[in-house]
Amino acid sequence: MTPQKLKPIAVAGASGRMGHTLIEAIWAADDCHLAGALDMTGSAALGLDAGAFSGRVTGTTVTDSLHVGLQGASCLIDFTRPEGSLAHLKVCRELGVQAVIGTTGFTDAQKSEIRDIAQDIAIVMAPNMSVGVNVTLKLLQMAAQALSTGYDIEIIEAHHRHKVDAPSGTALKMGEVMAQAMGRDLKQCAVYERYGHTGEREASSIGFSTIRGGDIVGDHTVLFAGIGERIEVTHKSSSRATYAQGSLRAVRFLAAQKNGLFDMFDVLNLR
């Protein structure tokens, strides 16, 4: 494959755990190449080759300059923080660079800003880029429609000790998908905390439980508890590589898009 046909990709948060995983995946893909590597000002990785962590020479230097890091890239993959991702997207719009956003924890106002930016560039944004997780979301949509009455729904999620937002973006997406399938508003039926005398469980509620510890990559279980039976739908991630592979599928999907805001259901044709 000639270099002209390779998809030039920039990675935000290049020195982080997910950044390293993305760089490895791009290196291994025969239709992609690393065109830019971004990191925060003050990062020890600045000025180093983006592949230095693995002993590889990619020819791409880690930089804190958005314009330098995005120069020559057709798409940015970003798994950083909401404020950083928004700043990156604004420069992407300026330069005409597409974006795959795996960042979680956006506020409603920030999501509105992203929708506005997507009028000018194509963006795939999803709280979880894993193909398996998104197939799980489709299964949950179907289950919620069939089990909308007589079953109590609880979402239990576990992640590593470094995760800063709770519940996880994936858990919230699971709740949104199921609530929508049942004609409910998650903002009205979600229960995030239980302590003390809580009273009986509200039948229409969707409960969330959060676990943080160790190096858990990401576990999610949805429990449908009925009378005389329980149904559990579980997805467990053992490696961040699944998020990277899903991100590259999103990059390939965006190659045919001019503008608009998409998610992994669009990428995987799960509509």
C-alpha atoms as an extended CHARMM CRD file, in Angstrom:
* protein
*
       271  EXT
         1         1  MET       CA              0.0000000000        0.0000000000        0.0000000000  PROA      1               0.0000000000
         2         2  THR       CA              1.4680000000        3.3610000000       -0.9820000000  PROA      2               0.0000000000
         3         3  PRO       CA              1.8650000000        6.0940000000        1.6670000000  PROA      3               0.0000000000
         4         4  GLN       CA             -0.6600000000        8.2630000000       -0.1820000000  PROA      4               0.0000000000
         5         5  LYS       CA             -3.4050000000        5.7620000000        0.6520000000  PROA      5               0.0000000000
         6         6  LEU       CA             -2.6160000000        5.5560000000        4.3560000000  PROA      6               0.0000000000
         7         7  LYS       CA             -4.9890000000        7.3590000000        6.7360000000  PROA      7               0.0000000000
         8         8  PRO       CA             -2.9730000000       10.0070000000        8.6050000000  PROA      8               0.0000000000
         9         9  ILE       CA             -4.0720000000       10.0070000000       12.2530000000  PROA      9               0.0000000000
        10        10  ALA       CA             -3.1490000000       12.2240000000       15.2060000000  PROA      10              0.0000000000
        11        11  VAL       CA             -3.4310000000       10.9780000000       18.7890000000  PROA      11              0.0000000000
        12        12  ALA       CA             -4.2110000000       13.2060000000       21.7880000000  PROA      12              0.0000000000
        13        13  GLY       CA             -2.8250000000       12.2270000000       25.1840000000  PROA      13              0.0000000000
        14        14  ALA       CA              0.0150000000       10.4090000000       23.4430000000  PROA      14              0.0000000000
        15        15  SER       CA              1.9280000000        9.5580000000       26.6370000000  PROA      15              0.0000000000
        16        16  GLY       CA             -1.0390000000        8.1130000000       28.5120000000  PROA      16              0.0000000000
        17        17  ARG       CA             -2.1140000000        4.4770000000       28.7570000000  PROA      17              0.0000000000
        18        18  MET       CA             -4.7600000000        4.8630000000       26.0550000000  PROA      18              0.0000000000
        19        19  GLY       CA             -2.4480000000        7.0000000000       23.9460000000  PROA      19              0.0000000000
        20        20  HSD       CA              0.1790000000        4.2650000000       23.9580000000  PROA      20              0.0000000000
        21        21  THR       CA             -2.4290000000        1.6670000000       23.0020000000  PROA      21              0.0000000000
        22        22  LEU       CA             -3.6630000000        3.8260000000       20.1070000000  PROA      22              0.0000000000
        23        23  ILE       CA             -0.1400000000        4.4080000000       18.8180000000  PROA      23              0.0000000000
        24        24  GLU       CA              0.5300000000        0.6470000000       18.8860000000  PROA      24              0.0000000000
        25        25  ALA       CA             -2.7210000000       -0.0250000000       16.9880000000  PROA      25              0.0000000000
        26        26  ILE       CA             -1.9740000000        2.6120000000       14.3430000000  PROA      26              0.0000000000
        27        27  TRP       CA              1.5400000000        1.2260000000       13.9230000000  PROA      27              0.0000000000
        28        28  ALA       CA              0.1170000000       -2.2760000000       13.3660000000  PROA      28              0.0000000000
        29        29  ALA       CA             -2.6350000000       -1.1930000000       10.9310000000  PROA      29              0.0000000000
        30        30  ASP       CA             -1.7030000000       -1.4940000000        7.2550000000  PROA      30              0.0000000000
        31        31  ASP       CA             -4.0200000000        1.3510000000        6.2090000000  PROA      31              0.0000000000
        32        32  CYS       CA             -3.0610000000        3.9810000000        8.8330000000  PROA      32              0.0000000000
        33        33  HSD       CA             -0.0400000000        5.9530000000        9.9290000000  PROA      33              0.0000000000
        34        34  LEU       CA              0.7200000000        8.2330000000       12.8650000000  PROA      34              0.0000000000
        35        35  ALA       CA              0.7300000000       11.8220000000       11.6070000000  PROA      35              0.0000000000
        36        36  GLY       CA              0.6900000000       13.6280000000       14.9590000000  PROA      36              0.0000000000
        37        37  ALA       CA              1.0910000000       13.0430000000       18.6930000000  PROA      37              0.0000000000
        38        38  LEU       CA             -0.2610000000       15.5720000000       21.1880000000  PROA      38              0.0000000000
        39        39  ASP       CA              0.3210000000       15.9010000000       24.9130000000  PROA      39              0.0000000000
        40        40  MET       CA             -0.0650000000       18.4600000000       27.6770000000  PROA      40              0.0000000000
        41        41  THR       CA              2.4370000000       21.2250000000       28.2860000000  PROA      41              0.0000000000
        42        42  GLY       CA              4.9500000000       19.9660000000       30.8380000000  PROA      42              0.0000000000
        43        43  SER       CA              4.6930000000       16.3170000000       29.8110000000  PROA      43              0.0000000000
        44        44  ALA       CA              7.9850000000       14.4300000000       30.0110000000  PROA      44              0.0000000000
        45        45  ALA       CA              7.2030000000       12.9520000000       26.5880000000  PROA      45              0.0000000000
        46        46  LEU       CA              7.3810000000       16.2870000000       24.7470000000  PROA      46              0.0000000000
        47        47  GLY       CA             10.1160000000       16.3120000000       22.1230000000  PROA      47              0.0000000000
        48        48  LEU       CA             10.4550000000       12.5210000000       22.1460000000  PROA      48              0.0000000000
        49        49  ASP       CA              9.4730000000       10.1810000000       19.3460000000  PROA      49              0.0000000000
        50        50  ALA       CA              5.8820000000        9.0310000000       19.9020000000  PROA      50              0.0000000000
        51        51  GLY       CA              7.0270000000        5.4050000000       19.8300000000  PROA      51              0.0000000000
        52        52  ALA       CA              9.8370000000        5.8300000000       22.3660000000  PROA      52              0.0000000000
        53        53  PHE       CA              7.8240000000        4.0720000000       25.0960000000  PROA      53              0.0000000000
        54        54  SER       CA              8.0060000000        0.8320000000       23.0680000000  PROA      54              0.0000000000
        55        55  GLY       CA             11.4360000000        1.3040000000       21.5360000000  PROA      55              0.0000000000
        56        56  ARG       CA              9.9970000000        2.0890000000       18.1020000000  PROA      56              0.0000000000
        57        57  VAL       CA             10.8790000000        5.0100000000       15.8510000000  PROA      57              0.0000000000
        58        58  THR       CA              7.6940000000        6.4040000000       14.3080000000  PROA      58              0.0000000000
        59        59  GLY       CA              9.2280000000        9.6100000000       12.9900000000  PROA      59              0.0000000000
        60        60  THR       CA              6.5120000000       11.5940000000       14.7980000000  PROA      60              0.0000000000
        61        61  THR       CA              7.5160000000       13.8310000000       17.7120000000  PROA      61              0.0000000000
        62        62  VAL       CA              5.2230000000       14.4340000000       20.6830000000  PROA      62              0.0000000000
        63        63  THR       CA              4.1840000000       18.0970000000       20.8090000000  PROA      63              0.0000000000
        64        64  ASP       CA              1.9410000000       20.3640000000       22.8780000000  PROA      64              0.0000000000
        65        65  SER       CA              1.1420000000       22.5470000000       19.8380000000  PROA      65              0.0000000000
        66        66  LEU       CA             -2.2710000000       21.6560000000       18.4260000000  PROA      66              0.0000000000
        67        67  HSD       CA             -1.5270000000       23.2200000000       15.0530000000  PROA      67              0.0000000000
        68        68  VAL       CA              1.7790000000       21.3550000000       14.7450000000  PROA      68              0.0000000000
        69        69  GLY       CA              0.3280000000       18.0520000000       15.9530000000  PROA      69              0.0000000000
        70        70  LEU       CA             -2.6910000000       18.2260000000       13.6490000000  PROA      70              0.0000000000
        71        71  GLN       CA             -0.7890000000       19.4080000000       10.5820000000  PROA      71              0.0000000000
        72        72  GLY       CA             -1.0110000000       16.6800000000        7.9780000000  PROA      72              0.0000000000
        73        73  ALA       CA             -3.6090000000       14.6380000000        9.9190000000  PROA      73              0.0000000000
        74        74  SER       CA             -7.0130000000       13.8050000000        8.4780000000  PROA      74              0.0000000000
        75        75  CYS       CA             -8.4260000000       12.6140000000       11.8120000000  PROA      75              0.0000000000
        76        76  LEU       CA             -7.7200000000       13.0680000000       15.5270000000  PROA      76              0.0000000000
        77        77  ILE       CA             -8.3840000000       10.3160000000       18.0720000000  PROA      77              0.0000000000
        78        78  ASP       CA             -8.9750000000       11.8040000000       21.5190000000  PROA      78              0.0000000000
        79        79  PHE       CA             -9.4270000000        9.9740000000       24.8410000000  PROA      79              0.0000000000
        80        80  THR       CA             -8.4610000000       12.8270000000       27.1820000000  PROA      80              0.0000000000
        81        81  ARG       CA            -10.5850000000       15.1150000000       29.3820000000  PROA      81              0.0000000000
        82        82  PRO       CA            -13.7120000000       17.1080000000       28.4060000000  PROA      82              0.0000000000
        83        83  GLU       CA            -12.0330000000       20.5350000000       28.5050000000  PROA      83              0.0000000000
        84        84  GLY       CA             -9.0570000000       19.3060000000       26.4980000000  PROA      84              0.0000000000
        85        85  SER       CA            -11.1950000000       17.5130000000       23.9340000000  PROA      85              0.0000000000
        86        86  LEU       CA            -13.2800000000       20.6490000000       23.3480000000  PROA      86              0.0000000000
        87        87  ALA       CA            -10.1540000000       22.7390000000       22.8320000000  PROA      87              0.0000000000
        88        88  HSD       CA             -8.8650000000       20.1280000000       20.3770000000  PROA      88              0.0000000000
        89        89  LEU       CA            -12.1690000000       20.0270000000       18.4820000000  PROA      89              0.0000000000
        90        90  LYS       CA            -12.1610000000       23.7820000000       17.9800000000  PROA      90              0.0000000000
        91        91  VAL       CA             -8.7770000000       23.5700000000       16.2570000000  PROA      91              0.0000000000
        92        92  CYS       CA             -9.9490000000       20.5090000000       14.3010000000  PROA      92              0.0000000000
        93        93  ARG       CA            -12.8250000000       22.5910000000       12.9510000000  PROA      93              0.0000000000
        94        94  GLU       CA            -10.4180000000       25.3750000000       12.0290000000  PROA      94              0.0000000000
        95        95  LEU       CA             -8.1420000000       22.9470000000       10.1520000000  PROA      95              0.0000000000
        96        96  GLY       CA            -10.8400000000       20.6890000000        8.7000000000  PROA      96              0.0000000000
        97        97  VAL       CA             -9.6510000000       17.6380000000       10.6530000000  PROA      97              0.0000000000
        98        98  GLN       CA            -12.1760000000       14.9330000000       11.5580000000  PROA      98              0.0000000000
        99        99  ALA       CA            -12.3250000000       13.5350000000       15.0890000000  PROA      99              0.0000000000
       100       100  VAL       CA            -13.0080000000       10.3410000000       17.0160000000  PROA      100             0.0000000000
       101       101  ILE       CA            -13.8470000000       11.2240000000       20.6260000000  PROA      101             0.0000000000
       102       102  GLY       CA            -13.7560000000        8.5720000000       23.3460000000  PROA      102             0.0000000000
       103       103  THR       CA            -13.6040000000       11.0990000000       26.1810000000  PROA      103             0.0000000000
       104       104  THR       CA            -16.3580000000       10.8130000000       28.8170000000  PROA      104             0.0000000000
       105       105  GLY       CA            -17.7810000000       13.1790000000       31.4270000000  PROA      105             0.0000000000
       106       106  PHE       CA            -19.0620000000       15.9330000000       29.1130000000  PROA      106             0.0000000000
       107       107  THR       CA            -21.7450000000       18.2440000000       30.4950000000  PROA      107             0.0000000000
       108       108  ASP       CA            -24.9150000000       18.9540000000       28.5140000000  PROA      108             0.0000000000
       109       109  ALA       CA            -23.5040000000       22.3740000000       27.6010000000  PROA      109             0.0000000000
       110       110  GLN       CA            -20.2780000000       20.8070000000       26.3250000000  PROA      110             0.0000000000
       111       111  LYS       CA            -22.2270000000       18.2570000000       24.2820000000  PROA      111             0.0000000000
       112       112  SER       CA            -24.1210000000       21.1600000000       22.7330000000  PROA      112             0.0000000000
       113       113  GLU       CA            -20.8040000000       22.7560000000       21.7330000000  PROA      113             0.0000000000
       114       114  ILE       CA            -19.7240000000       19.5010000000       20.1070000000  PROA      114             0.0000000000
       115       115  ARG       CA            -22.9740000000       19.3090000000       18.1150000000  PROA      115             0.0000000000
       116       116  ASP       CA            -22.2800000000       22.8260000000       16.8780000000  PROA      116             0.0000000000
       117       117  ILE       CA            -18.7260000000       21.9260000000       15.8170000000  PROA      117             0.0000000000
       118       118  ALA       CA            -20.0820000000       18.8340000000       14.0240000000  PROA      118             0.0000000000
       119       119  GLN       CA            -21.9270000000       21.1130000000       11.6110000000  PROA      119             0.0000000000
       120       120  ASP       CA            -18.5300000000       21.7980000000       10.0340000000  PROA      120             0.0000000000
       121       121  ILE       CA            -16.5450000000       18.5610000000       10.5240000000  PROA      121             0.0000000000
       122       122  ALA       CA            -17.4150000000       14.8810000000       10.9110000000  PROA      122             0.0000000000
       123       123  ILE       CA            -17.1380000000       13.4990000000       14.4530000000  PROA      123             0.0000000000
       124       124  VAL       CA            -17.6730000000       10.0630000000       15.9410000000  PROA      124             0.0000000000
       125       125  MET       CA            -18.2810000000       10.3780000000       19.6730000000  PROA      125             0.0000000000
       126       126  ALA       CA            -19.0660000000        7.4340000000       21.9070000000  PROA      126             0.0000000000
       127       127  PRO       CA            -18.4820000000        6.7060000000       25.6010000000  PROA      127             0.0000000000
       128       128  ASN       CA            -17.0400000000        3.3360000000       24.6180000000  PROA      128             0.0000000000
       129       129  MET       CA            -15.3840000000        2.4950000000       21.3030000000  PROA      129             0.0000000000
       130       130  SER       CA            -15.3480000000       -1.2610000000       21.9010000000  PROA      130             0.0000000000
       131       131  VAL       CA            -17.2090000000       -3.2280000000       19.2380000000  PROA      131             0.0000000000
       132       132  GLY       CA            -18.3190000000       -5.7120000000       21.8940000000  PROA      132             0.0000000000
       133       133  VAL       CA            -19.7020000000       -3.0110000000       24.1730000000  PROA      133             0.0000000000
       134       134  ASN       CA            -21.7340000000       -1.5040000000       21.3580000000  PROA      134             0.0000000000
       135       135  VAL       CA            -23.1760000000       -4.8920000000       20.4260000000  PROA      135             0.0000000000
       136       136  THR       CA            -24.0100000000       -5.2450000000       24.1370000000  PROA      136             0.0000000000
       137       137  LEU       CA            -25.8500000000       -1.9090000000       23.9880000000  PROA      137             0.0000000000
       138       138  LYS       CA            -27.9600000000       -3.2440000000       21.1350000000  PROA      138             0.0000000000
       139       139  LEU       CA            -28.7690000000       -6.3750000000       23.1670000000  PROA      139             0.0000000000
       140       140  LEU       CA            -29.7420000000       -4.2070000000       26.1430000000  PROA      140             0.0000000000
       141       141  GLN       CA            -32.0440000000       -2.1600000000       23.9450000000  PROA      141             0.0000000000
       142       142  MET       CA            -33.8520000000       -5.3270000000       22.9070000000  PROA      142             0.0000000000
       143       143  ALA       CA            -33.9440000000       -6.7070000000       26.4640000000  PROA      143             0.0000000000
       144       144  ALA       CA            -35.3220000000       -3.4750000000       27.9170000000  PROA      144             0.0000000000
       145       145  GLN       CA            -38.1870000000       -3.4580000000       25.4320000000  PROA      145             0.0000000000
       146       146  ALA       CA            -39.1590000000       -7.0100000000       26.3910000000  PROA      146             0.0000000000
       147       147  LEU       CA            -38.5630000000       -6.5930000000       30.1420000000  PROA      147             0.0000000000
       148       148  SER       CA            -40.0110000000       -3.1220000000       30.6360000000  PROA      148             0.0000000000
       149       149  THR       CA            -42.4660000000       -4.2790000000       33.3080000000  PROA      149             0.0000000000
       150       150  GLY       CA            -41.9390000000       -6.6600000000       36.1970000000  PROA      150             0.0000000000
       151       151  TYR       CA            -38.1510000000       -6.3620000000       36.2160000000  PROA      151             0.0000000000
       152       152  ASP       CA            -35.9060000000       -4.0610000000       38.2370000000  PROA      152             0.0000000000
       153       153  ILE       CA            -32.8610000000       -2.7780000000       36.3520000000  PROA      153             0.0000000000
       154       154  GLU       CA            -29.4860000000       -2.2440000000       38.0160000000  PROA      154             0.0000000000
       155       155  ILE       CA            -26.1770000000       -1.3070000000       36.3490000000  PROA      155             0.0000000000
       156       156  ILE       CA            -22.9300000000       -2.2710000000       38.0730000000  PROA      156             0.0000000000
       157       157  GLU       CA            -19.6390000000       -0.9750000000       36.6830000000  PROA      157             0.0000000000
       158       158  ALA       CA            -16.0100000000       -1.3530000000       37.7780000000  PROA      158             0.0000000000
       159       159  HSD       CA            -12.9010000000        0.5170000000       36.6160000000  PROA      159             0.0000000000
       160       160  HSD       CA             -9.3020000000        1.1640000000       37.6500000000  PROA      160             0.0000000000
       161       161  ARG       CA             -8.4000000000        3.4580000000       40.5230000000  PROA      161             0.0000000000
       162       162  HSD       CA             -7.3280000000        6.2930000000       38.2010000000  PROA      162             0.0000000000
       163       163  LYS       CA            -10.7110000000        6.8730000000       36.5480000000  PROA      163             0.0000000000
       164       164  VAL       CA            -11.9880000000       10.3250000000       37.4880000000  PROA      164             0.0000000000
       165       165  ASP       CA            -15.6770000000       10.2370000000       36.5020000000  PROA      165             0.0000000000
       166       166  ALA       CA            -18.5070000000        8.1000000000       37.8770000000  PROA      166             0.0000000000
       167       167  PRO       CA            -20.6310000000        6.3890000000       36.8010000000  PROA      167             0.0000000000
       168       168  SER       CA            -18.6490000000        5.5310000000       33.7110000000  PROA      168             0.0000000000
       169       169  GLY       CA            -19.7240000000        6.9690000000       30.3880000000  PROA      169             0.0000000000
       170       170  THR       CA            -20.4700000000        3.4280000000       29.2350000000  PROA      170             0.0000000000
       171       171  ALA       CA            -22.7540000000        2.7700000000       32.2140000000  PROA      171             0.0000000000
       172       172  LEU       CA            -24.6050000000        6.0060000000       31.5420000000  PROA      172             0.0000000000
       173       173  LYS       CA            -24.9630000000        5.0960000000       27.8690000000  PROA      173             0.0000000000
       174       174  MET       CA            -26.4030000000        1.7350000000       28.8960000000  PROA      174             0.0000000000
       175       175  GLY       CA            -28.9330000000        3.5350000000       31.0730000000  PROA      175             0.0000000000
       176       176  GLU       CA            -29.8180000000        5.9660000000       28.2900000000  PROA      176             0.0000000000
       177       177  VAL       CA            -30.3270000000        3.1900000000       25.7300000000  PROA      177             0.0000000000
       178       178  MET       CA            -32.5730000000        1.1820000000       28.0490000000  PROA      178             0.0000000000
       179       179  ALA       CA            -34.5500000000        4.1800000000       29.2880000000  PROA      179             0.0000000000
       180       180  GLN       CA            -35.2170000000        5.3050000000       25.7330000000  PROA      180             0.0000000000
       181       181  ALA       CA            -36.2880000000        1.7740000000       24.7530000000  PROA      181             0.0000000000
       182       182  MET       CA            -38.8340000000        1.8270000000       27.5970000000  PROA      182             0.0000000000
       183       183  GLY       CA            -40.0660000000        5.3610000000       26.9410000000  PROA      183             0.0000000000
       184       184  ARG       CA            -38.4710000000        6.7900000000       30.0670000000  PROA      184             0.0000000000
       185       185  ASP       CA            -36.2020000000        9.7670000000       30.7400000000  PROA      185             0.0000000000
       186       186  LEU       CA            -32.9780000000        8.6360000000       32.4290000000  PROA      186             0.0000000000
       187       187  LYS       CA            -32.6370000000       12.0080000000       34.1550000000  PROA      187             0.0000000000
       188       188  GLN       CA            -35.9310000000       11.3110000000       35.9140000000  PROA      188             0.0000000000
       189       189  CYS       CA            -35.4980000000        7.6100000000       36.7340000000  PROA      189             0.0000000000
       190       190  ALA       CA            -31.7600000000        7.1980000000       37.4720000000  PROA      190             0.0000000000
       191       191  VAL       CA            -30.6780000000        6.4690000000       41.0440000000  PROA      191             0.0000000000
       192       192  TYR       CA            -26.9800000000        7.0700000000       41.6690000000  PROA      192             0.0000000000
       193       193  GLU       CA            -26.7960000000        6.9370000000       45.4620000000  PROA      193             0.0000000000
       194       194  ARG       CA            -28.3450000000        4.8070000000       48.2040000000  PROA      194             0.0000000000
       195       195  TYR       CA            -27.5730000000        5.4330000000       51.8450000000  PROA      195             0.0000000000
       196       196  GLY       CA            -29.5700000000        5.2000000000       55.0460000000  PROA      196             0.0000000000
       197       197  HSD       CA            -33.3340000000        4.7450000000       55.0130000000  PROA      197             0.0000000000
       198       198  THR       CA            -34.0980000000        4.8530000000       51.2870000000  PROA      198             0.0000000000
       199       199  GLY       CA            -37.6100000000        3.4070000000       51.3070000000  PROA      199             0.0000000000
       200       200  GLU       CA            -38.7570000000        0.7950000000       48.8330000000  PROA      200             0.0000000000
       201       201  ARG       CA            -37.3130000000        0.7220000000       45.3510000000  PROA      201             0.0000000000
       202       202  GLU       CA            -39.2310000000        2.7460000000       42.7670000000  PROA      202             0.0000000000
       203       203  ALA       CA            -40.3460000000        0.2880000000       40.0870000000  PROA      203             0.0000000000
       204       204  SER       CA            -39.4200000000        2.5380000000       37.1510000000  PROA      204             0.0000000000
       205       205  SER       CA            -35.9560000000        3.4510000000       38.4350000000  PROA      205             0.0000000000
       206       206  ILE       CA            -32.6070000000        2.4120000000       36.9630000000  PROA      206             0.0000000000
       207       207  GLY       CA            -29.9280000000        2.0020000000       39.6130000000  PROA      207             0.0000000000
       208       208  PHE       CA            -26.1900000000        2.5740000000       39.2340000000  PROA      208             0.0000000000
       209       209  SER       CA            -23.4080000000        1.0950000000       41.3620000000  PROA      209             0.0000000000
       210       210  THR       CA            -19.7630000000        2.0970000000       40.9350000000  PROA      210             0.0000000000
       211       211  ILE       CA            -16.5830000000        0.2320000000       41.8740000000  PROA      211             0.0000000000
       212       212  ARG       CA            -13.1050000000        1.7360000000       41.6070000000  PROA      212             0.0000000000
       213       213  GLY       CA             -9.9250000000       -0.2220000000       42.2630000000  PROA      213             0.0000000000
       214       214  GLY       CA             -6.6630000000       -1.6630000000       41.0170000000  PROA      214             0.0000000000
       215       215  ASP       CA             -6.1220000000       -1.9050000000       37.2880000000  PROA      215             0.0000000000
       216       216  ILE       CA             -9.6080000000       -3.0060000000       36.1660000000  PROA      216             0.0000000000
       217       217  VAL       CA             -9.8820000000       -1.9720000000       32.5150000000  PROA      217             0.0000000000
       218       218  GLY       CA            -13.6840000000       -1.9300000000       32.4980000000  PROA      218             0.0000000000
       219       219  ASP       CA            -16.4510000000       -4.3010000000       33.6360000000  PROA      219             0.0000000000
       220       220  HSD       CA            -20.1700000000       -3.6440000000       33.1240000000  PROA      220             0.0000000000
       221       221  THR       CA            -23.1100000000       -5.7820000000       34.2150000000  PROA      221             0.0000000000
       222       222  VAL       CA            -26.7990000000       -4.9830000000       33.7510000000  PROA      222             0.0000000000
       223       223  LEU       CA            -29.1030000000       -6.9290000000       36.0420000000  PROA      223             0.0000000000
       224       224  PHE       CA            -32.7730000000       -7.4450000000       35.1830000000  PROA      224             0.0000000000
       225       225  ALA       CA            -34.2380000000       -8.7450000000       38.4420000000  PROA      225             0.0000000000
       226       226  GLY       CA            -37.7410000000      -10.2130000000       38.2100000000  PROA      226             0.0000000000
       227       227  ILE       CA            -39.8210000000      -12.4440000000       40.4320000000  PROA      227             0.0000000000
       228       228  GLY       CA            -38.3640000000      -15.9390000000       40.2700000000  PROA      228             0.0000000000
       229       229  GLU       CA            -35.5760000000      -15.1330000000       37.8150000000  PROA      229             0.0000000000
       230       230  ARG       CA            -32.6740000000      -12.8110000000       37.0910000000  PROA      230             0.0000000000
       231       231  ILE       CA            -31.0980000000      -11.9850000000       33.7510000000  PROA      231             0.0000000000
       232       232  GLU       CA            -27.5510000000      -10.6030000000       33.6680000000  PROA      232             0.0000000000
       233       233  VAL       CA            -25.8590000000       -9.0990000000       30.6340000000  PROA      233             0.0000000000
       234       234  THR       CA            -22.1310000000       -8.6130000000       31.1940000000  PROA      234             0.0000000000
       235       235  HSD       CA            -19.2420000000       -7.1970000000       29.2140000000  PROA      235             0.0000000000
       236       236  LYS       CA            -15.6670000000       -7.3250000000       30.5150000000  PROA      236             0.0000000000
       237       237  SER       CA            -12.6830000000       -5.6000000000       28.9420000000  PROA      237             0.0000000000
       238       238  SER       CA             -9.2960000000       -7.1950000000       29.5360000000  PROA      238             0.0000000000
       239       239  SER       CA             -7.3000000000       -4.8090000000       27.3560000000  PROA      239             0.0000000000
       240       240  ARG       CA             -7.5480000000       -1.2540000000       26.0480000000  PROA      240             0.0000000000
       241       241  ALA       CA             -6.7090000000       -2.6790000000       22.6300000000  PROA      241             0.0000000000
       242       242  THR       CA            -10.4190000000       -3.2250000000       21.9720000000  PROA      242             0.0000000000
       243       243  TYR       CA            -11.0390000000        0.5200000000       22.3300000000  PROA      243             0.0000000000
       244       244  ALA       CA             -8.1980000000        1.2550000000       19.9150000000  PROA      244             0.0000000000
       245       245  GLN       CA             -9.4740000000       -1.1780000000       17.2820000000  PROA      245             0.0000000000
       246       246  GLY       CA            -12.9640000000        0.3100000000       17.5410000000  PROA      246             0.0000000000
       247       247  SER       CA            -11.4690000000        3.7860000000       17.1570000000  PROA      247             0.0000000000
       248       248  LEU       CA             -9.7480000000        2.7850000000       13.9250000000  PROA      248             0.0000000000
       249       249  ARG       CA            -13.0490000000        1.4340000000       12.6070000000  PROA      249             0.0000000000
       250       250  ALA       CA            -14.5270000000        4.8510000000       13.4110000000  PROA      250             0.0000000000
       251       251  VAL       CA            -11.6910000000        6.5670000000       11.5060000000  PROA      251             0.0000000000
       252       252  ARG       CA            -12.4270000000        4.4100000000        8.4670000000  PROA      252             0.0000000000
       253       253  PHE       CA            -16.1400000000        5.2270000000        8.7230000000  PROA      253             0.0000000000
       254       254  LEU       CA            -15.4270000000        8.9640000000        8.8200000000  PROA      254             0.0000000000
       255       255  ALA       CA            -13.4840000000        8.7770000000        5.5640000000  PROA      255             0.0000000000
       256       256  ALA       CA            -16.8310000000        8.8290000000        3.7250000000  PROA      256             0.0000000000
       257       257  GLN       CA            -18.3990000000       11.6390000000        5.7990000000  PROA      257             0.0000000000
       258       258  LYS       CA            -18.2990000000       15.3810000000        5.2300000000  PROA      258             0.0000000000
       259       259  ASN       CA            -19.7290000000       16.5590000000        8.5330000000  PROA      259             0.0000000000
       260       260  GLY       CA            -22.1150000000       15.4950000000       11.2850000000  PROA      260             0.0000000000
       261       261  LEU       CA            -22.0950000000       13.8730000000       14.7200000000  PROA      261             0.0000000000
       262       262  PHE       CA            -22.0780000000       10.0660000000       14.7280000000  PROA      262             0.0000000000
       263       263  ASP       CA            -21.6720000000        7.2800000000       17.2680000000  PROA      263             0.0000000000
       264       264  MET       CA            -20.5590000000        3.6490000000       17.1760000000  PROA      264             0.0000000000
       265       265  PHE       CA            -24.0620000000        2.4660000000       16.2610000000  PROA      265             0.0000000000
       266       266  ASP       CA            -23.5470000000        4.3850000000       13.0030000000  PROA      266             0.0000000000
       267       267  VAL       CA            -20.0480000000        2.9520000000       12.5490000000  PROA      267             0.0000000000
       268       268  LEU       CA            -21.2280000000       -0.6360000000       13.1230000000  PROA      268             0.0000000000
       269       269  ASN       CA            -24.5510000000       -0.2320000000       11.2840000000  PROA      269             0.0000000000
       270       270  LEU       CA            -26.5410000000       -1.1390000000       14.4010000000  PROA      270             0.0000000000
       271       271  ARG       CA            -29.3960000000        1.3090000000       13.7550000000  PROA      271             0.0000000000
